[in-house]
PDB file of C-alpha atoms in Angstrom:
ATOM      1  CA  MET W 149       1.832  27.590  22.454  1.00 81.00           C
ATOM      2  CA  THR W 150      -0.457  24.903  23.582  1.00 96.00           C
ATOM      3  CA  TYR W 151      -0.725  23.194  20.056  1.00 98.00           C
ATOM      4  CA  VAL W 152       2.650  21.510  19.360  1.00 98.00           C
ATOM      5  CA  PRO W 153       2.698  20.272  15.588  1.00 98.00           C
ATOM      6  CA  LYS W 154       4.688  17.156  14.716  1.00 97.00           C
ATOM      7  CA  GLY W 155       8.497  18.432  14.425  1.00 96.00           C
ATOM      8  CA  SER W 156       8.029  21.875  16.051  1.00 97.00           C
ATOM      9  CA  ALA W 157       9.363  20.340  19.291  1.00 96.00           C
ATOM     10  CA  ALA W 158      12.153  18.117  17.919  1.00 96.00           C
ATOM     11  CA  ASP W 159      15.734  18.882  18.970  1.00 94.00           C
ATOM     12  CA  GLY W 160      17.808  16.600  16.834  1.00 91.00           C
ATOM     13  CA  THR W 161      17.897  13.968  19.543  1.00 95.00           C
ATOM     14  CA  TYR W 162      14.255  13.545  20.152  1.00 98.00           C
ATOM     15  CA  ALA W 163      11.330  13.599  17.750  1.00 98.00           C
ATOM     16  CA  VAL W 164       9.375  15.293  20.474  1.00 98.00           C
ATOM     17  CA  ALA W 165      11.248  17.137  23.425  1.00 98.00           C
ATOM     18  CA  ILE W 166       8.847  19.200  25.870  1.00 98.00           C
ATOM     19  CA  ASP W 167      10.281  20.121  29.074  1.00 97.00           C
ATOM     20  CA  PRO W 168       8.872  22.381  31.837  1.00 98.00           C
ATOM     21  CA  LYS W 169      10.742  25.264  30.525  1.00 96.00           C
ATOM     22  CA  SER W 170       9.693  25.033  27.034  1.00 96.00           C
ATOM     23  CA  ALA W 171       5.996  24.369  28.238  1.00 97.00           C
ATOM     24  CA  ALA W 172       6.267  27.483  30.597  1.00 97.00           C
ATOM     25  CA  TRP W 173       5.053  25.595  33.636  1.00 98.00           C
ATOM     26  CA  THR W 174       7.045  23.523  36.413  1.00 98.00           C
ATOM     27  CA  TYR W 175       6.798  19.732  36.324  1.00 98.00           C
ATOM     28  CA  ALA W 176       5.596  17.621  33.447  1.00 98.00           C
ATOM     29  CA  GLY W 177       7.834  16.583  30.398  1.00 98.00           C
ATOM     30  CA  LEU W 178       7.539  14.248  27.300  1.00 98.00           C
ATOM     31  CA  ARG W 179      10.125  12.954  25.001  1.00 98.00           C
ATOM     32  CA  VAL W 180      10.029  10.759  22.030  1.00 98.00           C
ATOM     33  CA  VAL W 181      13.037   8.976  20.667  1.00 98.00           C
ATOM     34  CA  GLU W 182      13.511   6.542  17.788  1.00 98.00           C
ATOM     35  CA  ILE W 183      16.170   4.157  18.046  1.00 98.00           C
ATOM     36  CA  PRO W 184      17.396   2.261  15.017  1.00 98.00           C
ATOM     37  CA  ALA W 185      17.945  -1.522  15.120  1.00 98.00           C
ATOM     38  CA  GLY W 186      21.111  -2.270  17.114  1.00 98.00           C
ATOM     39  CA  GLY W 187      21.133   1.343  18.478  1.00 98.00           C
ATOM     40  CA  THR W 188      21.085   3.034  21.890  1.00 98.00           C
ATOM     41  CA  HIS W 189      20.132   6.156  23.633  1.00 98.00           C
ATOM     42  CA  SER W 190      21.687   7.551  26.709  1.00 98.00           C
ATOM     43  CA  PHE W 191      20.435  10.366  28.900  1.00 98.00           C
ATOM     44  CA  ALA W 192      20.774  11.970  32.202  1.00 98.00           C
ATOM     45  CA  THR W 193      17.366  11.923  34.263  1.00 98.00           C
ATOM     46  CA  GLY W 194      18.332  15.163  35.963  1.00 98.00           C
ATOM     47  CA  GLU W 195      15.646  16.383  38.546  1.00 98.00           C
ATOM     48  CA  SER W 196      12.901  14.423  37.037  1.00 98.00           C
ATOM     49  CA  GLU W 197      11.714  10.865  37.372  1.00 98.00           C
ATOM     50  CA  TRP W 198      10.770   9.144  34.084  1.00 98.00           C
ATOM     51  CA  ILE W 199       8.885   6.096  32.753  1.00 98.00           C
ATOM     52  CA  VAL W 200      10.337   4.587  29.375  1.00 99.00           C
ATOM     53  CA  LEU W 201       7.163   3.375  27.305  1.00 99.00           C
ATOM     54  CA  PRO W 202       7.600   1.572  23.984  1.00 99.00           C
ATOM     55  CA  LEU W 203       5.301   2.973  21.401  1.00 98.00           C
ATOM     56  CA  THR W 204       6.791   0.553  18.799  1.00 98.00           C
ATOM     57  CA  GLY W 205       9.467  -2.166  19.224  1.00 98.00           C
ATOM     58  CA  GLY W 206      10.909  -3.479  22.454  1.00 98.00           C
ATOM     59  CA  CYS W 207      14.330  -2.454  24.414  1.00 98.00           C
ATOM     60  CA  THR W 208      16.579  -2.964  27.350  1.00 98.00           C
ATOM     61  CA  VAL W 209      16.978  -0.199  29.878  1.00 98.00           C
ATOM     62  CA  HIS W 210      20.091  -0.043  31.912  1.00 98.00           C
ATOM     63  CA  ALA W 211      19.405   2.056  35.123  1.00 95.00           C
ATOM     64  CA  GLU W 212      21.401   2.159  38.430  1.00 85.00           C
ATOM     65  CA  GLY W 213      22.831  -1.416  37.939  1.00 91.00           C
ATOM     66  CA  GLU W 214      19.375  -2.729  37.075  1.00 93.00           C
ATOM     67  CA  ILE W 215      18.714  -4.182  33.659  1.00 98.00           C
ATOM     68  CA  ILE W 216      15.105  -4.090  32.652  1.00 98.00           C
ATOM     69  CA  GLU W 217      13.996  -5.868  29.478  1.00 98.00           C
ATOM     70  CA  LEU W 218      11.148  -4.525  27.807  1.00 98.00           C
ATOM     71  CA  LEU W 219       9.240  -6.972  25.280  1.00 98.00           C
ATOM     72  CA  GLY W 220       7.464  -3.774  23.936  1.00 98.00           C
ATOM     73  CA  ARG W 221       4.772  -3.943  21.186  1.00 98.00           C
ATOM     74  CA  GLU W 222       4.307  -4.002  17.628  1.00 98.00           C
ATOM     75  CA  SER W 223       2.455  -0.355  17.766  1.00 98.00           C
ATOM     76  CA  VAL W 224       0.299   1.499  20.380  1.00 98.00           C
ATOM     77  CA  PHE W 225      -2.874   0.104  18.570  1.00 98.00           C
ATOM     78  CA  SER W 226      -1.686  -3.714  19.215  1.00 98.00           C
ATOM     79  CA  GLY W 227      -2.243  -3.631  22.801  1.00 98.00           C
ATOM     80  CA  VAL W 228      -0.885  -2.781  26.203  1.00 98.00           C
ATOM     81  CA  THR W 229       3.077  -2.685  26.673  1.00 98.00           C
ATOM     82  CA  ASP W 230       5.243  -3.457  29.659  1.00 98.00           C
ATOM     83  CA  PHE W 231       7.439  -0.291  30.731  1.00 99.00           C
ATOM     84  CA  ALA W 232      10.317   0.834  33.082  1.00 98.00           C
ATOM     85  CA  TYR W 233      10.445   3.346  35.802  1.00 98.00           C
ATOM     86  CA  VAL W 234      13.861   5.265  36.156  1.00 98.00           C
ATOM     87  CA  PRO W 235      14.496   7.622  39.012  1.00 98.00           C
ATOM     88  CA  ARG W 236      15.755  11.423  39.148  1.00 98.00           C
ATOM     89  CA  ASP W 237      19.629  11.856  39.458  1.00 98.00           C
ATOM     90  CA  ALA W 238      20.549   8.815  37.346  1.00 98.00           C
ATOM     91  CA  HIS W 239      22.358   7.944  33.990  1.00 98.00           C
ATOM     92  CA  ILE W 240      20.304   5.865  31.705  1.00 98.00           C
ATOM     93  CA  GLN W 241      20.996   3.754  28.493  1.00 98.00           C
ATOM     94  CA  ILE W 242      18.092   2.462  26.325  1.00 98.00           C
ATOM     95  CA  ALA W 243      19.427  -0.377  23.787  1.00 98.00           C
ATOM     96  CA  SER W 244      17.147  -1.880  21.199  1.00 98.00           C
ATOM     97  CA  GLY W 245      17.979  -4.737  18.937  1.00 98.00           C
ATOM     98  CA  VAL W 246      15.105  -4.481  16.881  1.00 96.00           C
ATOM     99  CA  GLY W 247      14.738  -0.635  16.890  1.00 98.00           C
ATOM    100  CA  GLY W 248      11.513   1.051  17.763  1.00 98.00           C
ATOM    101  CA  ARG W 249       9.985   4.422  19.002  1.00 98.00           C
ATOM    102  CA  PHE W 250       9.852   5.075  22.700  1.00 98.00           C
ATOM    103  CA  ALA W 251       8.129   7.697  24.984  1.00 98.00           C
ATOM    104  CA  LEU W 252       9.902   9.116  27.934  1.00 99.00           C
ATOM    105  CA  ALA W 253       7.110  10.383  30.180  1.00 99.00           C
ATOM    106  CA  GLY W 254       8.645  12.750  32.946  1.00 98.00           C
ATOM    107  CA  ALA W 255       8.006  14.792  36.039  1.00 98.00           C
ATOM    108  CA  LYS W 256      10.322  17.038  37.999  1.00 98.00           C
ATOM    109  CA  CYS W 257      10.156  15.481  41.601  1.00 98.00           C
ATOM    110  CA  GLU W 258      11.822  15.700  44.869  1.00 98.00           C
ATOM    111  CA  ARG W 259      12.018  11.917  46.114  1.00 97.00           C
ATOM    112  CA  ARG W 260      14.172   9.255  44.370  1.00 98.00           C
ATOM    113  CA  LEU W 261      12.376   6.231  44.045  1.00 97.00           C
ATOM    114  CA  PRO W 262      14.252   2.907  42.844  1.00 97.00           C
ATOM    115  CA  ALA W 263      14.265   1.632  39.255  1.00 98.00           C
ATOM    116  CA  ARG W 264      11.334  -0.631  38.508  1.00 97.00           C
ATOM    117  CA  TYR W 265       9.625  -2.869  35.854  1.00 98.00           C
ATOM    118  CA  GLY W 266       6.065  -2.490  35.046  1.00 98.00           C
ATOM    119  CA  PRO W 267       4.748  -5.871  33.684  1.00 98.00           C
ATOM    120  CA  THR W 268       1.807  -5.889  31.149  1.00 98.00           C
ATOM    121  CA  PRO W 269      -0.414  -7.931  33.096  1.00 98.00           C
ATOM    122  CA  GLU W 270      -0.458  -5.542  35.980  1.00 98.00           C
ATOM    123  CA  VAL W 271      -1.495  -2.599  33.781  1.00 98.00           C
ATOM    124  CA  PRO W 272      -5.276  -1.971  34.755  1.00 98.00           C
ATOM    125  CA  VAL W 273      -7.285  -1.479  31.557  1.00 98.00           C
ATOM    126  CA  GLU W 274     -10.611   0.347  32.004  1.00 97.00           C
ATOM    127  CA  GLU W 275     -13.408   0.502  29.448  1.00 97.00           C
ATOM    128  CA  ARG W 276     -14.649   3.954  30.091  1.00 95.00           C
ATOM    129  CA  GLY W 277     -17.951   5.472  28.611  1.00 93.00           C
ATOM    130  CA  SER W 278     -20.443   4.022  26.399  1.00 93.00           C
ATOM    131  CA  GLY W 279     -21.943   4.405  22.806  1.00 95.00           C
ATOM    132  CA  GLY W 280     -20.134   7.168  20.832  1.00 96.00           C
ATOM    133  CA  CYS W 281     -18.144   8.118  23.856  1.00 95.00           C
ATOM    134  CA  ALA W 282     -16.660   4.576  24.530  1.00 97.00           C
ATOM    135  CA  ARG W 283     -13.014   4.376  25.002  1.00 98.00           C
ATOM    136  CA  GLN W 284     -10.422   2.307  26.408  1.00 98.00           C
ATOM    137  CA  VAL W 285      -8.036   3.689  29.175  1.00 98.00           C
ATOM    138  CA  ARG W 286      -4.716   2.002  30.106  1.00 98.00           C
ATOM    139  CA  ASN W 287      -3.768   3.143  33.474  1.00 98.00           C
ATOM    140  CA  PHE W 288      -0.270   2.045  33.508  1.00 98.00           C
ATOM    141  CA  ALA W 289       0.926   4.721  35.749  1.00 98.00           C
ATOM    142  CA  SER W 290      -2.145   6.200  37.196  1.00 98.00           C
ATOM    143  CA  ALA W 291      -2.304   7.506  40.697  1.00 97.00           C
ATOM    144  CA  ASP W 292      -3.453   4.172  42.258  1.00 96.00           C
ATOM    145  CA  ALA W 293      -1.873   1.741  39.974  1.00 97.00           C
ATOM    146  CA  PHE W 294       1.983   2.414  40.039  1.00 98.00           C
ATOM    147  CA  ALA W 295       4.052   4.309  42.648  1.00 98.00           C
ATOM    148  CA  CYS W 296       5.896   7.550  41.514  1.00 98.00           C
ATOM    149  CA  ASP W 297       6.559  10.669  43.405  1.00 98.00           C
ATOM    150  CA  ARG W 298       4.747  13.322  41.017  1.00 98.00           C
ATOM    151  CA  LEU W 299       4.295  11.710  37.546  1.00 99.00           C
ATOM    152  CA  ILE W 300       0.927  10.246  36.612  1.00 98.00           C
ATOM    153  CA  ALA W 301       0.650   8.954  32.894  1.00 98.00           C
ATOM    154  CA  VAL W 302      -2.051   6.719  31.146  1.00 98.00           C
ATOM    155  CA  GLU W 303      -2.921   5.830  27.485  1.00 98.00           C
ATOM    156  CA  VAL W 304      -6.296   6.201  25.950  1.00 98.00           C
ATOM    157  CA  ILE W 305      -7.528   4.358  22.724  1.00 98.00           C
ATOM    158  CA  THR W 306     -10.605   6.053  21.205  1.00 98.00           C
ATOM    159  CA  PRO W 307     -12.342   4.147  18.424  1.00 98.00           C
ATOM    160  CA  GLY W 308     -12.818   6.111  15.063  1.00 98.00           C
ATOM    161  CA  GLY W 309     -15.787   8.347  15.221  1.00 98.00           C
ATOM    162  CA  ASN W 310     -15.875   8.445  18.907  1.00 98.00           C
ATOM    163  CA  TRP W 311     -15.377  11.283  21.298  1.00 97.00           C
ATOM    164  CA  SER W 312     -13.204  10.768  24.619  1.00 97.00           C
ATOM    165  CA  SER W 313     -11.691  13.067  27.238  1.00 95.00           C
ATOM    166  CA  TYR W 314     -15.473  13.777  27.709  1.00 94.00           C
ATOM    167  CA  PRO W 315     -17.378  15.405  29.495  1.00 95.00           C
ATOM    168  CA  PRO W 316     -14.971  18.320  29.332  1.00 96.00           C
ATOM    169  CA  HIS W 317     -13.211  18.434  32.751  1.00 97.00           C
ATOM    170  CA  LYS W 318     -10.460  20.369  34.512  1.00 98.00           C
ATOM    171  CA  HIS W 319      -7.713  20.197  37.043  1.00 98.00           C
ATOM    172  CA  ASP W 320      -6.448  23.622  37.639  1.00 97.00           C
ATOM    173  CA  GLU W 321      -7.563  24.421  41.202  1.00 97.00           C
ATOM    174  CA  HIS W 322      -6.541  23.030  44.741  1.00 96.00           C
ATOM    175  CA  ARG W 323      -9.646  21.950  46.305  1.00 96.00           C
ATOM    176  CA  PRO W 324      -8.919  19.240  48.819  1.00 95.00           C
ATOM    177  CA  GLY W 325     -10.858  16.078  48.014  1.00 93.00           C
ATOM    178  CA  VAL W 326     -12.483  17.462  44.833  1.00 96.00           C
ATOM    179  CA  GLU W 327     -10.075  18.966  42.491  1.00 98.00           C
ATOM    180  CA  SER W 328      -6.072  18.756  42.080  1.00 98.00           C
ATOM    181  CA  VAL W 329      -3.819  20.928  40.159  1.00 98.00           C
ATOM    182  CA  LEU W 330      -2.113  19.126  37.435  1.00 98.00           C
ATOM    183  CA  GLU W 331      -0.094  20.180  34.084  1.00 98.00           C
ATOM    184  CA  GLU W 332      -1.174  17.704  31.195  1.00 98.00           C
ATOM    185  CA  ILE W 333       0.330  16.865  27.886  1.00 98.00           C
ATOM    186  CA  TYR W 334      -1.555  15.051  25.207  1.00 98.00           C
ATOM    187  CA  TYR W 335       0.615  13.075  22.535  1.00 98.00           C
ATOM    188  CA  PHE W 336      -1.379  11.660  19.772  1.00 98.00           C
ATOM    189  CA  GLU W 337      -1.003   8.956  17.088  1.00 98.00           C
ATOM    190  CA  ILE W 338      -3.837   8.213  14.646  1.00 98.00           C
ATOM    191  CA  GLU W 339      -4.053   5.008  12.973  1.00 98.00           C
ATOM    192  CA  GLY W 340      -3.927   5.182   9.124  1.00 95.00           C
ATOM    193  CA  GLU W 341      -1.804   7.332   7.098  1.00 90.00           C
ATOM    194  CA  HIS W 342      -4.022  10.222   6.613  1.00 94.00           C
ATOM    195  CA  GLY W 343      -6.080  10.059  10.088  1.00 97.00           C
ATOM    196  CA  PHE W 344      -6.540  13.059  12.020  1.00 98.00           C
ATOM    197  CA  GLY W 345      -8.616  14.047  15.194  1.00 98.00           C
ATOM    198  CA  TYR W 346      -9.495  17.208  17.048  1.00 98.00           C
ATOM    199  CA  GLN W 347      -8.839  18.287  20.648  1.00 98.00           C
ATOM    200  CA  ARG W 348     -10.489  21.010  22.377  1.00 98.00           C
ATOM    201  CA  VAL W 349      -9.111  23.307  25.387  1.00 98.00           C
ATOM    202  CA  PHE W 350     -11.475  26.120  26.619  1.00 97.00           C
ATOM    203  CA  PRO W 351     -11.135  28.560  29.502  1.00 97.00           C
ATOM    204  CA  SER W 352     -12.051  28.033  32.991  1.00 97.00           C
ATOM    205  CA  ARG W 353     -11.218  31.361  33.808  1.00 95.00           C
ATOM    206  CA  GLU W 354     -10.893  34.893  32.102  1.00 96.00           C
ATOM    207  CA  GLY W 355      -7.785  34.716  29.878  1.00 96.00           C
ATOM    208  CA  GLY W 356      -7.399  31.008  30.215  1.00 97.00           C
ATOM    209  CA  THR W 357      -6.336  28.428  27.586  1.00 98.00           C
ATOM    210  CA  ASP W 358      -8.508  28.308  24.670  1.00 98.00           C
ATOM    211  CA  THR W 359      -7.251  25.745  21.797  1.00 98.00           C
ATOM    212  CA  LEU W 360      -9.041  23.945  19.019  1.00 98.00           C
ATOM    213  CA  ALA W 361      -6.455  21.918  17.336  1.00 98.00           C
ATOM    214  CA  GLU W 362      -6.626  19.356  14.306  1.00 98.00           C
ATOM    215  CA  VAL W 363      -4.220  16.540  15.601  1.00 98.00           C
ATOM    216  CA  ARG W 364      -2.174  14.026  13.606  1.00 98.00           C
ATOM    217  CA  SER W 365       0.411  11.331  14.483  1.00 98.00           C
ATOM    218  CA  GLY W 366       3.191  13.012  16.278  1.00 98.00           C
ATOM    219  CA  ASP W 367       1.458  16.245  17.451  1.00 98.00           C
ATOM    220  CA  ALA W 368       0.859  17.235  21.127  1.00 98.00           C
ATOM    221  CA  VAL W 369      -1.398  19.582  23.005  1.00 98.00           C
ATOM    222  CA  LEU W 370      -0.416  21.241  26.116  1.00 98.00           C
ATOM    223  CA  VAL W 371      -3.093  21.721  29.025  1.00 98.00           C
ATOM    224  CA  PRO W 372      -1.712  24.072  31.676  1.00 98.00           C
ATOM    225  CA  ASP W 373      -5.172  25.000  32.732  1.00 98.00           C
ATOM    226  CA  GLY W 374      -8.879  25.085  31.430  1.00 98.00           C
ATOM    227  CA  TRP W 375     -11.494  22.543  30.663  1.00 98.00           C
ATOM    228  CA  HIS W 376     -10.259  19.872  28.111  1.00 98.00           C
ATOM    229  CA  GLY W 377     -12.356  17.699  26.101  1.00 97.00           C
ATOM    230  CA  PRO W 378     -13.470  16.381  23.760  1.00 97.00           C
ATOM    231  CA  SER W 379     -10.809  14.449  22.029  1.00 98.00           C
ATOM    232  CA  ILE W 380     -12.611  13.613  18.734  1.00 98.00           C
ATOM    233  CA  ALA W 381     -11.426  10.669  16.485  1.00 98.00           C
ATOM    234  CA  GLN W 382     -11.877  10.788  12.813  1.00 98.00           C
ATOM    235  CA  PRO W 383     -14.332   7.998  11.631  1.00 98.00           C
ATOM    236  CA  GLY W 384     -12.452   5.044  10.426  1.00 97.00           C
ATOM    237  CA  HIS W 385      -9.381   5.923  12.417  1.00 98.00           C
ATOM    238  CA  THR W 386      -8.709   4.905  15.566  1.00 98.00           C
ATOM    239  CA  MET W 387      -6.990   7.779  17.968  1.00 98.00           C
ATOM    240  CA  TYR W 388      -4.330   6.860  20.647  1.00 98.00           C
ATOM    241  CA  TYR W 389      -2.997   9.389  23.068  1.00 99.00           C
ATOM    242  CA  LEU W 390      -0.431   9.436  25.859  1.00 99.00           C
ATOM    243  CA  ASN W 391      -1.520  11.777  28.856  1.00 98.00           C
ATOM    244  CA  VAL W 392       1.497  12.857  31.077  1.00 99.00           C
ATOM    245  CA  MET W 393       0.574  14.821  34.069  1.00 98.00           C
ATOM    246  CA  ALA W 394       2.279  16.225  37.272  1.00 98.00           C
ATOM    247  CA  GLY W 395       1.575  19.147  39.828  1.00 98.00           C
ATOM    248  CA  PRO W 396       2.459  20.779  43.044  1.00 98.00           C
ATOM    249  CA  GLY W 397       0.067  18.886  45.404  1.00 96.00           C
ATOM    250  CA  ASN W 398       1.392  17.187  48.655  1.00 94.00           C
ATOM    251  CA  GLU W 399      -0.564  14.111  47.648  1.00 95.00           C
ATOM    252  CA  ARG W 400      -0.210  12.575  44.136  1.00 97.00           C
ATOM    253  CA  GLU W 401      -3.750  12.392  42.830  1.00 97.00           C
ATOM    254  CA  TRP W 402      -5.954  12.750  39.942  1.00 97.00           C
ATOM    255  CA  LYS W 403      -8.988  14.685  41.055  1.00 97.00           C
ATOM    256  CA  ILE W 404     -10.895  16.459  38.203  1.00 97.00           C
ATOM    257  CA  CYS W 405     -14.095  18.684  37.956  1.00 96.00           C
ATOM    258  CA  PHE W 406     -16.417  17.884  34.969  1.00 95.00           C
ATOM    259  CA  HIS W 407     -17.983  20.936  33.360  1.00 94.00           C
ATOM    260  CA  PRO W 408     -21.552  21.294  34.776  1.00 91.00           C
ATOM    261  CA  ASP W 409     -23.233  22.076  31.431  1.00 89.00           C
ATOM    262  CA  HIS W 410     -21.874  18.647  29.923  1.00 84.00           C
ATOM    263  CA  THR W 411     -22.308  15.875  32.416  1.00 74.00           C
ATOM    264  CA  GLU W 412     -25.698  14.383  32.103  1.00 64.00           C
ATOM    265  CA  GLY W 413     -25.693  10.826  30.735  1.00 54.00           C
ATOM    266  CA  TYR W 414     -21.720  10.699  29.806  1.00 55.00           C
ATOM    267  CA  ARG W 415     -19.851  10.084  33.202  1.00 48.00           C
TER     268      ARG W 415
END
């Protein structure tokens, strides 16, 4: 199943719990945990590296003797947030005095890197596209912005009525210098109580992934292969999505191939 409606991947602890086994792939994972005011959440990182990313609220992350204070944010629509990287084979505690909702973006990996703080001012923010394809990309853990072993993660804000993840693109073949193999998760939040959007994934090969999903806050879409895009925001409702990516390549890189029929004037 590539479309993951809100609640369908909950496990009691997490509002969203997508791991390599449930996604039927090898590397990428995503959890979303809601912590009440004054509450805590503990977890073992296992064979994966993780980034603790505040969606709402702030928290303190205890990792490997490090204490990382995250100021967080009011919502994903209010701006960029700080974040914490935590390594594989560690026990982590997240404590939140004010309470909040936190994404754990993860990737199964081999190297054990140190726990680190990602400050808000160091997050590269890119205004990508123009006109009806304009959107904002927050490259907090892109391949060239923050060191991880396999994990790549970014946030995208798409104004109401606009298209993003466009032109359609793919990253499901190993072609050195041109395209890298990456599994990908889209996690959505839509501004406004009744907001929605659409996500398209279509085959790049016979029998490939073919999905057209109406998405709302808390939904996710898995992209194991295929052309993906556009992500379409309902007019009047800003769309947010968190992209979590990881793959088998020896180099941690985001190399994509644009669909040849849909590129002119939109890159």
